[in-house]
Amino acid sequence: MEFKTVLFYLFAAVLVASALRVVTARNPVHAVLFLVLAFFNASGIWMLLDAEFLAIALVMVYVGAVMVLFMFVVMMLDINIESVRRGFWNYLPLGLLVGTILVVEMAAVLGQRYFSLDALPNTAAEAGYSNTKELGRLLYTDYAYPFELASVILLVAIIAAVVLTHRERKDTKAQKIGEQLATRRDDRLRIVSMASVKEAPSVEKAVTEEGNK
Amino acid sequence: MLNNFVMPDFNPAMPEILLLSMTCGILFVDLIFGARHRWMVPLLSVVALLVCAFVTVNTAIGDPVLTFGNMFIDDLMSDFLKLLTYVAVVAVIIYSRGYMKARGLDKGEFYLLMLFATLGMMVMISAANLLTIYLGVELLSLSQYALVAIDRKSTRATEAAMKYFVLGALASGLLLYGMSMLYGATGSLQLGEIAQAASQQSTGNHTVLLFGLVFLVAGIGFKLGVVPFHMWIPDVYEGAPTAVTLFIASAPKFAAFAMTIRLLVTGMFEYAEHWQTMLLILAVSSIALGNLAAIAQTNFKRMLAYSAISHMGFMLLALASGVLAGGDHSPAMAAYTSAMYYVVAYVLSSLGSFGMILLLSRAGFEAENLTDFKGLNKRSPWFALMALIFMFSMAGIPFFVGFFAKFAVLSMLVATEHTATAVFAVIFSLIGAFYYLRVVKVMYFDAPQDNLPLRVGFDMRLVLSVNGLAVALLGLFPQQVMSLCQFALLRSL
């Protein structure tokens, strides 16, 4: 067995194990850390396939940026694990049953015939072949149209996020100069007409009022 | 290495490029003037769509043109469907302005998200590659999820958006899985090349293609909203703000139709007999469930949602009768024409029906229950007549556009020896006529519950009237649109 094959099985085993732990870990922080491990091993497998650009992008984008964000969110939100996990054991048998049936059925239809290793084209690269350069060339020439579409989708995601979460604060103390200048006397000043002469309080009146009560 | 790259021809995609740049421009206009001049963004959106329509007409060549590495196709079918999409979106913008204003939701983003969704539909309509189909679907869906949730204070809308998002993601996953199978079997994402590879009948890949086809049909079923992938339709239609429901229920149907034609007819025509059987099952169960469930509804939006399910089933009936057993595909063109005509007729009537809810709603009042239509004839005889036209057209009563759409589909079914299915469809159309006619009865024979005059803008009255008259007039002269559909498909497929 080649050393590369050994590495592949090592990476694959760790990947599957950590992916399982992502789902089963009790502590969400642990789950995120296991997800980081899973991504790292996936990037290792890509590296074995000579897809170095994808491997490095996965580490930089997912491990470096996305997972750190995830970690922040998980730590900032105080998620009640027990309530999230409630019913897990009740649903597990049914979920497992449905999943197994699906996998078995799909495997029965497709089997190993079509997607086994020797059915796939040989992608062994010659020396000096740059995966990154090839990807870049394709992305900005032949695939420029889908690439631009993907960027429009991201723009929509930004707009949607702003629409759905941005709230105008009601307690900000900003001056509205236009309103201040446009104000009229009637807005600020209320003139109340009151009797200019007030009747002096008399003793007899107060006494009769007491008596009425 | 870059020397062999040829700059793609941008002309066929001019409407898309223009719409994208104008939408980004409107985004800035909204940022600067949006808060003070609320009328600006809707007006500019309508102008942008009209410019696109002008460009689409002017760049229409007639013969299919491929560009962007064969990922984009500009043919007559796409031009025709894009024009219809613009018309539908313009109508949606005009109908929904007053409604959104009364609820404080007429933010610029509402119109901008609709424009982005329109761009997504145009991409879907013009897609010649699995990748672009998928990206178009995502662009459309993402904008729609946000639109459904745009009323943040409403828990009903948020719940609907959440359901829509989860089920839509599942549907995208199914579609993508099917596409990956197609790619695995044929080694190409190009629809033309997939069709070629499928026709070569190399025995090994037959199973994989068929396997992928099942997932494709499931994904399409989700997007069209047919049984058993219909669960999201009633909840989303009811929960979303009515203006958004109007949008979801109209223009995207054109895009979904185009996607179905591209994937199944252009890509997998070799397997027509297989997908026809699948579509037939989806169609028959949609017609049955949609019509039966609609009877029980007291909420007008929910009733229209179930009616949408049955209408989409009806449209699939036409698609399912293109190729005869034994591979004779002479009736195919007529079948797809009648399906296209059915979509056009349905969207026209659907626009009007949801427009009626917007017409009757006002600040703090949602005219979404059947009882809110009581005595409409006494309040506004003209709009009661319009609502009657829409309901008759939906029910398929003679001499409205919906009747000829149903008639075309049924005659197609009889011609291709699906007589039993045709009889079944007729029976369920009759059952369906009950709930449409109940609306008419409520409008004309019941006493009104509130006597407030209708207070909507002149633009909405005008467009809604034009919409109603179009449904009536196209019913009197059905041949024009039918031959347009036929011509567009003949020059495209």
CSV table of N, CA and C in Angstrom, one decimal, chain B residues 374-426:
chain,number,residue,atom,x,y,z
B,374,LYS,N,-68.4,39.5,0.5
B,374,LYS,CA,-69.8,39.6,0.5
B,374,LYS,C,-70.3,40.9,-0.1
B,375,GLY,N,-71.3,40.8,-1.0
B,375,GLY,CA,-72.0,42.0,-1.5
B,375,GLY,C,-71.1,43.0,-2.2
B,376,LEU,N,-70.0,42.5,-2.8
B,376,LEU,CA,-69.1,43.4,-3.5
B,376,LEU,C,-69.9,44.1,-4.7
B,377,ASN,N,-70.9,43.4,-5.2
B,377,ASN,CA,-71.6,44.0,-6.3
B,377,ASN,C,-72.3,45.3,-5.9
B,378,LYS,N,-72.7,45.4,-4.6
B,378,LYS,CA,-73.3,46.7,-4.2
B,378,LYS,C,-72.3,47.7,-3.9
B,379,ARG,N,-71.1,47.3,-3.6
B,379,ARG,CA,-70.1,48.4,-3.3
B,379,ARG,C,-69.4,48.9,-4.6
B,380,SER,N,-69.2,48.0,-5.5
B,380,SER,CA,-68.5,48.4,-6.7
B,380,SER,C,-68.9,47.4,-7.8
B,381,PRO,N,-69.9,47.6,-8.6
B,381,PRO,CA,-70.4,46.7,-9.6
B,381,PRO,C,-69.3,46.4,-10.6
B,382,TRP,N,-68.4,47.4,-10.9
B,382,TRP,CA,-67.4,47.1,-12.0
B,382,TRP,C,-66.4,46.1,-11.5
B,383,PHE,N,-65.9,46.3,-10.2
B,383,PHE,CA,-64.9,45.3,-9.8
B,383,PHE,C,-65.5,44.0,-9.4
B,384,ALA,N,-66.8,44.0,-9.1
B,384,ALA,CA,-67.4,42.7,-8.9
B,384,ALA,C,-67.4,41.9,-10.2
B,385,LEU,N,-67.7,42.7,-11.3
B,385,LEU,CA,-67.6,42.0,-12.6
B,385,LEU,C,-66.3,41.5,-12.9
B,386,MET,N,-65.2,42.3,-12.6
B,386,MET,CA,-63.8,41.9,-12.8
B,386,MET,C,-63.6,40.6,-12.0
B,387,ALA,N,-64.0,40.5,-10.8
B,387,ALA,CA,-63.7,39.3,-9.9
B,387,ALA,C,-64.5,38.2,-10.5
B,388,LEU,N,-65.7,38.4,-11.1
B,388,LEU,CA,-66.5,37.4,-11.7
B,388,LEU,C,-65.7,36.8,-12.9
B,389,ILE,N,-65.1,37.7,-13.7
B,389,ILE,CA,-64.4,37.3,-14.9
B,389,ILE,C,-63.2,36.4,-14.4
B,390,PHE,N,-62.5,36.8,-13.4
B,390,PHE,CA,-61.3,36.0,-12.9
B,390,PHE,C,-61.8,34.6,-12.4
B,391,MET,N,-62.9,34.6,-11.7
B,391,MET,CA,-63.3,33.3,-11.1
B,391,MET,C,-63.8,32.4,-12.2
B,392,PHE,N,-64.6,33.0,-13.2
B,392,PHE,CA,-65.0,32.2,-14.3
B,392,PHE,C,-63.9,31.6,-15.1
B,393,SER,N,-62.9,32.5,-15.3
B,393,SER,CA,-61.7,32.0,-16.1
B,393,SER,C,-61.0,30.9,-15.3
B,394,MET,N,-60.8,31.0,-14.0
B,394,MET,CA,-60.2,30.0,-13.2
B,394,MET,C,-61.0,28.7,-13.3
B,395,ALA,N,-62.3,28.8,-13.2
B,395,ALA,CA,-63.1,27.6,-13.2
B,395,ALA,C,-63.2,27.0,-14.6
B,396,GLY,N,-62.8,27.7,-15.6
B,396,GLY,CA,-62.9,27.1,-16.9
B,396,GLY,C,-64.3,27.2,-17.6
B,397,ILE,N,-65.0,28.3,-17.3
B,397,ILE,CA,-66.3,28.5,-17.9
B,397,ILE,C,-66.1,29.1,-19.2
B,398,PRO,N,-66.9,28.6,-20.2
B,398,PRO,CA,-66.7,29.0,-21.6
B,398,PRO,C,-66.6,30.5,-21.8
B,399,PHE,N,-65.8,30.8,-22.8
B,399,PHE,CA,-65.5,32.2,-23.3
B,399,PHE,C,-64.7,33.1,-22.4
B,400,PHE,N,-64.0,32.5,-21.5
B,400,PHE,CA,-62.9,33.2,-20.8
B,400,PHE,C,-61.6,32.4,-21.1
B,401,VAL,N,-60.5,33.1,-20.8
B,401,VAL,CA,-59.3,32.5,-21.3
B,401,VAL,C,-59.0,31.1,-20.7
B,402,GLY,N,-59.4,31.0,-19.4
B,402,GLY,CA,-59.2,29.7,-18.7
B,402,GLY,C,-59.9,28.5,-19.4
B,403,PHE,N,-61.0,28.8,-20.0
B,403,PHE,CA,-61.7,27.7,-20.6
B,403,PHE,C,-60.9,27.2,-21.8
B,404,PHE,N,-60.4,28.1,-22.6
B,404,PHE,CA,-59.6,27.6,-23.8
B,404,PHE,C,-58.4,26.9,-23.4
B,405,ALA,N,-57.8,27.4,-22.3
B,405,ALA,CA,-56.6,26.7,-21.8
B,405,ALA,C,-56.9,25.2,-21.4
B,406,LYS,N,-58.0,25.1,-20.7
B,406,LYS,CA,-58.4,23.7,-20.3
B,406,LYS,C,-58.8,22.9,-21.5
B,407,PHE,N,-59.5,23.6,-22.4
B,407,PHE,CA,-60.0,22.9,-23.6
B,407,PHE,C,-58.8,22.3,-24.4
B,408,ALA,N,-57.7,23.2,-24.5
B,408,ALA,CA,-56.6,22.8,-25.3
B,408,ALA,C,-55.9,21.5,-24.7
B,409,VAL,N,-55.8,21.6,-23.3
B,409,VAL,CA,-55.2,20.5,-22.7
B,409,VAL,C,-56.0,19.2,-22.8
B,410,LEU,N,-57.3,19.4,-22.7
B,410,LEU,CA,-58.2,18.2,-22.7
B,410,LEU,C,-58.2,17.6,-24.1
B,411,SER,N,-58.2,18.4,-25.2
B,411,SER,CA,-58.3,17.9,-26.5
B,411,SER,C,-56.9,17.2,-26.8
B,412,MET,N,-55.8,17.7,-26.2
B,412,MET,CA,-54.5,17.1,-26.4
B,412,MET,C,-54.6,15.7,-25.7
B,413,LEU,N,-55.2,15.6,-24.6
B,413,LEU,CA,-55.3,14.3,-23.9
B,413,LEU,C,-56.1,13.3,-24.7
B,414,VAL,N,-57.2,13.8,-25.2
B,414,VAL,CA,-58.1,12.8,-26.0
B,414,VAL,C,-57.3,12.4,-27.3
B,415,ALA,N,-56.6,13.3,-27.9
B,415,ALA,CA,-55.9,13.0,-29.1
B,415,ALA,C,-54.8,12.0,-28.9
B,416,THR,N,-54.2,12.0,-27.7
B,416,THR,CA,-53.2,11.0,-27.4
B,416,THR,C,-53.6,9.8,-26.6
B,417,GLU,N,-54.9,9.6,-26.7
B,417,GLU,CA,-55.5,8.4,-26.1
B,417,GLU,C,-55.4,8.3,-24.6
B,418,HIS,N,-55.4,9.4,-24.0
B,418,HIS,CA,-55.5,9.4,-22.5
B,418,HIS,C,-57.0,9.8,-22.1
B,419,THR,N,-57.9,9.1,-22.7
B,419,THR,CA,-59.3,9.5,-22.5
B,419,THR,C,-59.7,9.4,-21.1
B,420,ALA,N,-59.3,8.3,-20.4
B,420,ALA,CA,-59.7,8.2,-19.0
B,420,ALA,C,-59.2,9.3,-18.1
B,421,THR,N,-58.0,9.8,-18.4
B,421,THR,CA,-57.4,10.9,-17.6
B,421,THR,C,-58.2,12.2,-18.0
B,422,ALA,N,-58.6,12.3,-19.2
B,422,ALA,CA,-59.4,13.5,-19.6
B,422,ALA,C,-60.7,13.5,-18.9
B,423,VAL,N,-61.4,12.4,-18.8
B,423,VAL,CA,-62.7,12.3,-18.1
B,423,VAL,C,-62.5,12.7,-16.7
B,424,PHE,N,-61.4,12.1,-16.1
B,424,PHE,CA,-61.1,12.4,-14.7
B,424,PHE,C,-60.9,13.9,-14.5
B,425,ALA,N,-60.1,14.5,-15.4
B,425,ALA,CA,-59.8,16.0,-15.3
B,425,ALA,C,-61.1,16.8,-15.4
B,426,VAL,N,-62.0,16.4,-16.3
B,426,VAL,CA,-63.2,17.1,-16.4
B,426,VAL,C,-64.1,17.1,-15.2
